[in-house]
GROMACS .gro file of C-alpha atoms in nm:
model
  354
    1MET     CA    1  -4.890   3.590  -2.698
    2GLU     CA    2  -5.017   3.959  -2.690
    3GLN     CA    3  -4.778   4.258  -2.787
    4ASN     CA    4  -4.533   4.281  -2.491
    5VAL     CA    5  -4.524   4.645  -2.384
    6PHE     CA    6  -4.233   4.583  -2.153
    7PHE     CA    7  -3.996   4.458  -2.414
    8LEU     CA    8  -4.071   4.583  -2.779
    9PRO     CA    9  -3.935   4.410  -3.085
   10HIS     CA   10  -3.613   4.507  -3.241
   11GLU     CA   11  -3.626   4.741  -3.547
   12GLY     CA   12  -3.505   4.435  -3.753
   13LEU     CA   13  -3.188   4.268  -3.879
   14LYS     CA   14  -3.116   4.084  -4.205
   15LEU     CA   15  -3.062   3.699  -4.152
   16ALA     CA   16  -2.710   3.745  -4.293
   17GLU     CA   17  -2.633   3.997  -4.032
   18LEU     CA   18  -2.767   3.789  -3.758
   19ALA     CA   19  -2.575   3.483  -3.865
   20GLY     CA   20  -2.258   3.673  -3.892
   21PHE     CA   21  -2.320   3.811  -3.531
   22LEU     CA   22  -2.386   3.467  -3.406
   23GLY     CA   23  -2.080   3.330  -3.580
   24ALA     CA   24  -2.312   3.078  -3.740
   25GLU     CA   25  -2.390   2.998  -4.128
   26LEU     CA   26  -2.693   3.078  -4.324
   27ALA     CA   27  -2.789   2.753  -4.476
   28ASN     CA   28  -2.942   2.922  -4.799
   29SER     CA   29  -2.810   3.241  -4.922
   30ASP     CA   30  -3.138   3.317  -5.075
   31HIS     CA   31  -3.262   3.389  -4.731
   32ALA     CA   32  -2.978   3.657  -4.663
   33ASN     CA   33  -3.233   3.947  -4.675
   34VAL     CA   34  -3.515   3.811  -4.470
   35ILE     CA   35  -3.577   4.045  -4.173
   36VAL     CA   36  -3.612   3.927  -3.805
   37ARG     CA   37  -3.700   4.127  -3.495
   38SER     CA   38  -3.770   3.880  -3.212
   39VAL     CA   39  -3.723   3.548  -3.060
   40ALA     CA   40  -3.985   3.280  -2.985
   41PRO     CA   41  -4.057   2.912  -2.914
   42ILE     CA   42  -4.111   2.695  -3.215
   43SER     CA   43  -4.482   2.645  -3.142
   44ARG     CA   44  -4.586   2.992  -3.178
   45ALA     CA   45  -4.329   3.162  -3.375
   46ARG     CA   46  -4.447   3.406  -3.646
   47ALA     CA   47  -4.288   3.614  -3.919
   48GLY     CA   48  -4.017   3.818  -3.794
   49ASP     CA   49  -3.924   3.555  -3.504
   50VAL     CA   50  -3.620   3.336  -3.472
   51CYS     CA   51  -3.672   2.996  -3.284
   52TYR     CA   52  -3.424   2.703  -3.239
   53ILE     CA   53  -3.431   2.318  -3.190
   54LEU     CA   54  -3.201   2.086  -2.993
   55SER     CA   55  -3.355   1.762  -3.044
   56ARG     CA   56  -3.558   1.552  -3.304
   57ARG     CA   57  -3.840   1.554  -3.032
   58ASN     CA   58  -3.920   1.918  -3.160
   59ARG     CA   59  -4.042   1.764  -3.506
   60GLU     CA   60  -4.403   1.801  -3.428
   61GLU     CA   61  -4.378   2.159  -3.313
   62PHE     CA   62  -4.320   2.264  -3.680
   63ALA     CA   63  -4.680   2.213  -3.760
   64THR     CA   64  -4.762   2.556  -3.623
   65CYS     CA   65  -4.431   2.717  -3.683
   66GLU     CA   66  -4.428   3.026  -3.918
   67ALA     CA   67  -4.088   3.148  -3.802
   68SER     CA   68  -3.834   3.369  -4.031
   69ALA     CA   69  -3.549   3.154  -3.918
   70VAL     CA   70  -3.459   2.839  -3.717
   71ILE     CA   71  -3.130   2.789  -3.554
   72CYS     CA   72  -3.010   2.423  -3.538
   73ASP     CA   73  -2.721   2.193  -3.559
   74LYS     CA   74  -2.640   2.053  -3.903
   75ALA     CA   75  -2.740   1.714  -3.808
   76LEU     CA   76  -3.094   1.844  -3.743
   77ALA     CA   77  -3.145   2.050  -4.052
   78ASP     CA   78  -3.346   1.791  -4.227
   79LEU     CA   79  -3.619   1.838  -3.961
   80VAL     CA   80  -3.681   2.183  -4.070
   81PRO     CA   81  -3.969   2.231  -4.337
   82PRO     CA   82  -3.814   2.359  -4.654
   83HIS     CA   83  -3.991   2.690  -4.657
   84LEU     CA   84  -3.827   2.800  -4.308
   85PRO     CA   85  -3.478   2.955  -4.336
   86VAL     CA   86  -3.211   2.776  -4.140
   87ILE     CA   87  -2.916   2.927  -3.955
   88LEU     CA   88  -2.656   2.634  -3.881
   89SER     CA   89  -2.479   2.650  -3.553
   90SER     CA   90  -2.260   2.401  -3.353
   91ASN     CA   91  -2.424   2.546  -3.040
   92PRO     CA   92  -2.794   2.624  -3.107
   93HIS     CA   93  -2.873   2.693  -2.752
   94ALA     CA   94  -2.607   2.948  -2.692
   95ALA     CA   95  -2.673   3.101  -3.040
   96PHE     CA   96  -3.046   3.139  -2.962
   97ALA     CA   97  -2.935   3.312  -2.616
   98MET     CA   98  -2.697   3.569  -2.813
   99ALA     CA   99  -2.976   3.652  -3.051
  100GLY     CA  100  -3.231   3.729  -2.768
  101GLY     CA  101  -2.968   3.954  -2.606
  102LEU     CA  102  -2.911   4.130  -2.938
  103PHE     CA  103  -3.293   4.186  -3.000
  104TYR     CA  104  -3.362   4.257  -2.630
  105PRO     CA  105  -3.052   4.425  -2.460
  106ALA     CA  106  -3.265   4.604  -2.188
  107ALA     CA  107  -3.384   4.265  -2.070
  108LEU     CA  108  -3.024   4.150  -1.991
  109ARG     CA  109  -3.009   4.368  -1.687
  110PRO     CA  110  -3.263   4.518  -1.423
  111VAL     CA  111  -3.451   4.810  -1.584
  112ALA     CA  112  -3.393   5.163  -1.467
  113LEU     CA  113  -3.688   5.299  -1.271
  114SER     CA  114  -3.652   5.676  -1.288
  115GLY     CA  115  -3.473   5.758  -1.626
  116GLU     CA  116  -3.185   5.929  -1.434
  117SER     CA  117  -2.874   5.995  -1.648
  118GLY     CA  118  -2.686   6.133  -1.352
  119ILE     CA  119  -2.710   6.155  -0.973
  120ALA     CA  120  -3.078   6.207  -0.858
  121PRO     CA  121  -3.142   6.490  -0.634
  122SER     CA  122  -3.315   6.266  -0.373
  123ALA     CA  123  -2.987   6.045  -0.331
  124VAL     CA  124  -2.787   6.061  -0.024
  125ILE     CA  125  -2.416   6.032  -0.098
  126ASP     CA  126  -2.139   6.079   0.150
  127PRO     CA  127  -1.900   6.364   0.065
  128SER     CA  128  -1.617   6.111   0.100
  129ALA     CA  129  -1.751   5.864  -0.153
  130LYS     CA  130  -1.576   5.838  -0.488
  131LEU     CA  131  -1.784   5.796  -0.799
  132GLU     CA  132  -1.628   5.776  -1.137
  133LYS     CA  133  -1.772   5.942  -1.448
  134GLY     CA  134  -2.108   5.796  -1.583
  135VAL     CA  135  -2.208   5.671  -1.258
  136ILE     CA  136  -2.587   5.682  -1.225
  137VAL     CA  137  -2.756   5.706  -0.886
  138GLU     CA  138  -3.136   5.670  -0.879
  139PRO     CA  139  -3.377   5.847  -0.645
  140LEU     CA  140  -3.347   5.775  -0.264
  141ALA     CA  141  -3.026   5.565  -0.309
  142VAL     CA  142  -2.778   5.593  -0.008
  143ILE     CA  143  -2.397   5.564  -0.063
  144GLY     CA  144  -2.181   5.568   0.252
  145ALA     CA  145  -1.856   5.707   0.358
  146GLN     CA  146  -1.534   5.623   0.159
  147ALA     CA  147  -1.743   5.407  -0.071
  148GLU     CA  148  -1.604   5.384  -0.444
  149ILE     CA  149  -1.831   5.317  -0.760
  150GLY     CA  150  -1.659   5.263  -1.100
  151GLU     CA  151  -1.770   5.406  -1.440
  152GLY     CA  152  -2.077   5.309  -1.607
  153THR     CA  153  -2.219   5.157  -1.296
  154ARG     CA  154  -2.603   5.203  -1.209
  155ILE     CA  155  -2.719   5.232  -0.840
  156GLY     CA  156  -3.099   5.162  -0.831
  157ALA     CA  157  -3.378   5.351  -0.635
  158ASN     CA  158  -3.374   5.281  -0.254
  159SER     CA  159  -3.053   5.066  -0.256
  160VAL     CA  160  -2.800   5.107   0.012
  161ILE     CA  161  -2.411   5.089  -0.048
  162GLY     CA  162  -2.229   5.078   0.290
  163PRO     CA  163  -1.929   5.259   0.407
  164ASN     CA  164  -1.583   5.141   0.223
  165VAL     CA  165  -1.783   4.936  -0.031
  166LYS     CA  166  -1.614   4.908  -0.356
  167ILE     CA  167  -1.808   4.853  -0.680
  168GLY     CA  168  -1.642   4.808  -1.030
  169ARG     CA  169  -1.736   4.929  -1.363
  170ASP     CA  170  -2.044   4.857  -1.580
  171CYS     CA  171  -2.229   4.703  -1.290
  172SER     CA  172  -2.609   4.710  -1.236
  173ILE     CA  173  -2.733   4.741  -0.892
  174ALA     CA  174  -3.115   4.708  -0.891
  175ALA     CA  175  -3.381   4.875  -0.669
  176GLY     CA  176  -3.390   4.793  -0.311
  177ALA     CA  177  -3.046   4.603  -0.275
  178SER     CA  178  -2.832   4.650   0.013
  179ILE     CA  179  -2.447   4.606  -0.013
  180LEU     CA  180  -2.214   4.620   0.309
  181CYS     CA  181  -1.868   4.502   0.381
  182ALA     CA  182  -1.827   4.394   0.029
  183LEU     CA  183  -1.574   4.440  -0.273
  184ILE     CA  184  -1.786   4.398  -0.615
  185GLY     CA  185  -1.584   4.342  -0.946
  186ASN     CA  186  -1.665   4.470  -1.303
  187GLY     CA  187  -1.982   4.368  -1.489
  188VAL     CA  188  -2.179   4.238  -1.189
  189ILE     CA  189  -2.552   4.236  -1.209
  190ILE     CA  190  -2.739   4.259  -0.866
  191HIS     CA  191  -3.121   4.217  -0.881
  192ASN     CA  192  -3.382   4.356  -0.662
  193GLY     CA  193  -3.380   4.310  -0.289
  194VAL     CA  194  -3.044   4.156  -0.285
  195ARG     CA  195  -2.875   4.150   0.062
  196ILE     CA  196  -2.501   4.130   0.051
  197GLY     CA  197  -2.272   4.158   0.355
  198GLN     CA  198  -2.502   4.110   0.667
  199ASP     CA  199  -2.345   3.935   0.945
  200GLY     CA  200  -2.356   3.545   0.935
  201PHE     CA  201  -2.531   3.316   1.168
  202GLY     CA  202  -2.260   3.246   1.451
  203TYR     CA  203  -2.337   3.172   1.808
  204ALA     CA  204  -2.154   3.004   2.086
  205PRO     CA  205  -2.385   2.846   2.349
  206GLY     CA  206  -2.321   2.987   2.721
  207PRO     CA  207  -2.455   2.934   3.061
  208ARG     CA  208  -2.714   3.206   2.996
  209GLY     CA  209  -2.788   3.140   2.636
  210MET     CA  210  -2.650   3.204   2.298
  211ILE     CA  211  -2.341   3.429   2.262
  212LYS     CA  212  -2.314   3.614   1.944
  213ILE     CA  213  -1.987   3.559   1.761
  214VAL     CA  214  -1.871   3.872   1.566
  215GLN     CA  215  -1.854   3.860   1.207
  216ILE     CA  216  -1.566   4.080   1.084
  217GLY     CA  217  -1.508   3.934   0.730
  218ARG     CA  218  -1.591   4.068   0.388
  219VAL     CA  219  -1.793   3.939   0.087
  220ILE     CA  220  -1.577   3.942  -0.225
  221ILE     CA  221  -1.763   3.915  -0.564
  222GLN     CA  222  -1.573   3.873  -0.891
  223ASP     CA  223  -1.624   3.986  -1.222
  224ASN     CA  224  -1.940   3.906  -1.422
  225VAL     CA  225  -2.122   3.734  -1.143
  226GLU     CA  226  -2.518   3.774  -1.156
  227ILE     CA  227  -2.720   3.744  -0.826
  228GLY     CA  228  -3.091   3.704  -0.830
  229ALA     CA  229  -3.374   3.875  -0.637
  230ASN     CA  230  -3.383   3.843  -0.272
  231THR     CA  231  -3.074   3.635  -0.243
  232THR     CA  232  -2.859   3.674   0.066
  233ILE     CA  233  -2.489   3.658   0.105
  234ASP     CA  234  -2.340   3.682   0.452
  235ARG     CA  235  -2.010   3.833   0.519
  236GLY     CA  236  -1.745   3.619   0.665
  237ALA     CA  237  -1.696   3.565   1.031
  238MET     CA  238  -1.318   3.618   1.004
  239ASP     CA  239  -1.237   3.505   0.681
  240ASP     CA  240  -1.411   3.624   0.345
  241THR     CA  241  -1.701   3.485   0.163
  242VAL     CA  242  -1.615   3.463  -0.201
  243ILE     CA  243  -1.830   3.439  -0.518
  244GLY     CA  244  -1.595   3.341  -0.818
  245GLU     CA  245  -1.611   3.504  -1.165
  246GLY     CA  246  -1.878   3.431  -1.403
  247THR     CA  247  -2.100   3.252  -1.128
  248LYS     CA  248  -2.481   3.282  -1.169
  249ILE     CA  249  -2.693   3.267  -0.876
  250ASP     CA  250  -3.079   3.248  -0.891
  251ASN     CA  251  -3.347   3.422  -0.677
  252GLN     CA  252  -3.384   3.333  -0.290
  253VAL     CA  253  -3.066   3.166  -0.232
  254GLN     CA  254  -2.899   3.181   0.096
  255ILE     CA  255  -2.505   3.168   0.122
  256GLY     CA  256  -2.364   3.160   0.469
  257HIS     CA  257  -2.052   3.304   0.600
  258ASN     CA  258  -1.701   3.210   0.484
  259VAL     CA  259  -1.850   3.013   0.177
  260GLN     CA  260  -1.623   3.005  -0.115
  261ILE     CA  261  -1.771   2.952  -0.448
  262GLY     CA  262  -1.561   2.893  -0.760
  263ARG     CA  263  -1.576   3.038  -1.113
  264HIS     CA  264  -1.881   2.994  -1.356
  265CYS     CA  265  -2.108   2.782  -1.134
  266ALA     CA  266  -2.483   2.779  -1.155
  267ILE     CA  267  -2.699   2.782  -0.841
  268VAL     CA  268  -3.071   2.753  -0.878
  269SER     CA  269  -3.357   2.919  -0.663
  270GLN     CA  270  -3.383   2.838  -0.277
  271VAL     CA  271  -3.058   2.659  -0.241
  272GLY     CA  272  -2.908   2.680   0.098
  273ILE     CA  273  -2.528   2.672   0.158
  274ALA     CA  274  -2.423   2.669   0.515
  275GLY     CA  275  -2.093   2.853   0.640
  276SER     CA  276  -1.742   2.755   0.542
  277THR     CA  277  -1.849   2.527   0.237
  278LYS     CA  278  -1.582   2.531  -0.041
  279ILE     CA  279  -1.744   2.483  -0.396
  280GLY     CA  280  -1.524   2.422  -0.691
  281ASN     CA  281  -1.539   2.563  -1.052
  282GLY     CA  282  -1.835   2.488  -1.293
  283VAL     CA  283  -2.066   2.326  -1.017
  284GLN     CA  284  -2.431   2.313  -1.094
  285ILE     CA  285  -2.683   2.302  -0.796
  286GLY     CA  286  -3.038   2.228  -0.848
  287GLY     CA  287  -3.330   2.405  -0.683
  288GLN     CA  288  -3.396   2.373  -0.297
  289ALA     CA  289  -3.066   2.168  -0.242
  290GLY     CA  290  -2.923   2.212   0.107
  291ILE     CA  291  -2.555   2.196   0.173
  292LYS     CA  292  -2.419   2.123   0.515
  293GLY     CA  293  -2.139   2.357   0.629
  294HIS     CA  294  -1.760   2.287   0.624
  295VAL     CA  295  -1.793   2.029   0.315
  296THR     CA  296  -1.592   2.058   0.005
  297ILE     CA  297  -1.751   2.010  -0.339
  298GLY     CA  298  -1.516   1.937  -0.631
  299ASP     CA  299  -1.497   2.095  -0.971
  300GLY     CA  300  -1.782   2.009  -1.227
  301VAL     CA  301  -2.003   1.859  -0.970
  302GLN     CA  302  -2.383   1.831  -1.063
  303ILE     CA  303  -2.630   1.833  -0.784
  304ALA     CA  304  -2.995   1.741  -0.829
  305ALA     CA  305  -3.282   1.948  -0.711
  306LYS     CA  306  -3.381   1.894  -0.326
  307SER     CA  307  -3.068   1.725  -0.251
  308GLY     CA  308  -2.915   1.713   0.110
  309ILE     CA  309  -2.539   1.741   0.104
  310MET     CA  310  -2.386   1.594   0.422
  311THR     CA  311  -2.029   1.508   0.310
  312ASP     CA  312  -1.754   1.607   0.054
  313LEU     CA  313  -1.846   1.538  -0.308
  314ALA     CA  314  -1.571   1.435  -0.551
  315ALA     CA  315  -1.496   1.633  -0.867
  316GLY     CA  316  -1.693   1.559  -1.184
  317GLY     CA  317  -1.972   1.356  -1.007
  318GLN     CA  318  -2.344   1.364  -1.025
  319TYR     CA  319  -2.527   1.339  -0.700
  320GLY     CA  320  -2.896   1.331  -0.570
  321GLY     CA  321  -3.121   1.239  -0.275
  322ILE     CA  322  -3.100   1.305   0.094
  323PRO     CA  323  -2.841   1.241   0.190
  324ALA     CA  324  -2.687   1.280  -0.155
  325ARG     CA  325  -2.534   0.985  -0.317
  326PRO     CA  326  -2.421   0.916  -0.681
  327LEU     CA  327  -2.719   0.999  -0.897
  328LYS     CA  328  -2.743   0.671  -1.070
  329ASP     CA  329  -2.784   0.505  -0.717
  330TYR     CA  330  -3.047   0.757  -0.607
  331LEU     CA  331  -3.254   0.711  -0.938
  332ARG     CA  332  -3.232   0.349  -0.913
  333GLU     CA  333  -3.361   0.349  -0.544
  334ALA     CA  334  -3.632   0.584  -0.638
  335ALA     CA  335  -3.738   0.360  -0.917
  336GLN     CA  336  -3.759   0.073  -0.673
  337GLN     CA  337  -3.970   0.271  -0.441
  338VAL     CA  338  -4.202   0.360  -0.709
  339SER     CA  339  -4.251  -0.010  -0.821
  340LYS     CA  340  -4.299  -0.109  -0.452
  341SER     CA  341  -4.577   0.159  -0.416
  342LYS     CA  342  -4.749   0.041  -0.742
  343LEU     CA  343  -4.752  -0.330  -0.633
  344ARG     CA  344  -4.896  -0.231  -0.279
  345GLY     CA  345  -5.164  -0.036  -0.463
  346ARG     CA  346  -5.274  -0.351  -0.663
  347ASN     CA  347  -5.246  -0.571  -0.377
  348PRO     CA  348  -5.377  -0.368  -0.064
  349GLY     CA  349  -5.248  -0.542   0.270
  350GLY     CA  350  -4.974  -0.737   0.092
  351LYS     CA  351  -5.186  -1.042   0.071
  352GLN     CA  352  -5.146  -1.292  -0.216
  353ASN     CA  353  -5.404  -1.277  -0.481
  354ASP     CA  354  -5.590  -1.618  -0.565
   0.00000   0.00000   0.00000
């Protein structure tokens, strides 16, 4: 890959320093002073790069690998060619993620567009808003009456923070986001174009058409949540919409009013969650899954991509399909359908071959 002008390499660390930061072990102390500056996949890693392996299936990729270090579990260390330094970790995936964040801290959050170190002259801030020290407000941002923003938080260009909204410390609000009727915790990352706190979709059929139901709840987002670009989170109707601590939400996700999502969940792009759904802790939801309103999903559930959730799901299960059922059942049914399709292709019309 060509030199990336958006994220420049780190000035360099010794492998001994990197291993210490990762809480890992350098397999050979003779490599302690080798310098590393970046991360890369095995297949194109060069001098100065760190890569990682999780499986013996990576063996062939070492043919083109010239990395300065490979992170792996002790059980896989025998796969690494002798000339490549090895960092031993019980969780190589997490260690590699930590290394990437160490080398490229600017890539962990939305980038600043203006270089402001304070409040831009073109920002519009109501006199009653309260900003702690170290808050950065980029050009053309608007902050409403009685809003409160904590120390170290950055408000991106053209973003809108509504009246009475409270945002904690060390948050990143990217350009073009809008936050209304919400309470935001500490360390929250909100990417470009996110919409939080608009009214939910609620109507009552009447003799002359649909009558709008007022949406007077809030959105509560707990600490260390990350919300991807163009995701929308509706405020509650009369209760609150809640996103639990540490949950990570991808781009273009729709979360309806009164939804309650637990701690440390992962929700992938284009998921739609209808109103008043309750989702437990540690739930993982694959892309484009759709979840019916007023259902309960237990702790630790895993939902396959493109699934349709119509009923409650018991804790700890894996589910897939439309409507969703236990994943093993869904995969078996899918395999049977594939087999039938192949048979029909070999024998058009379903006639017996002579």
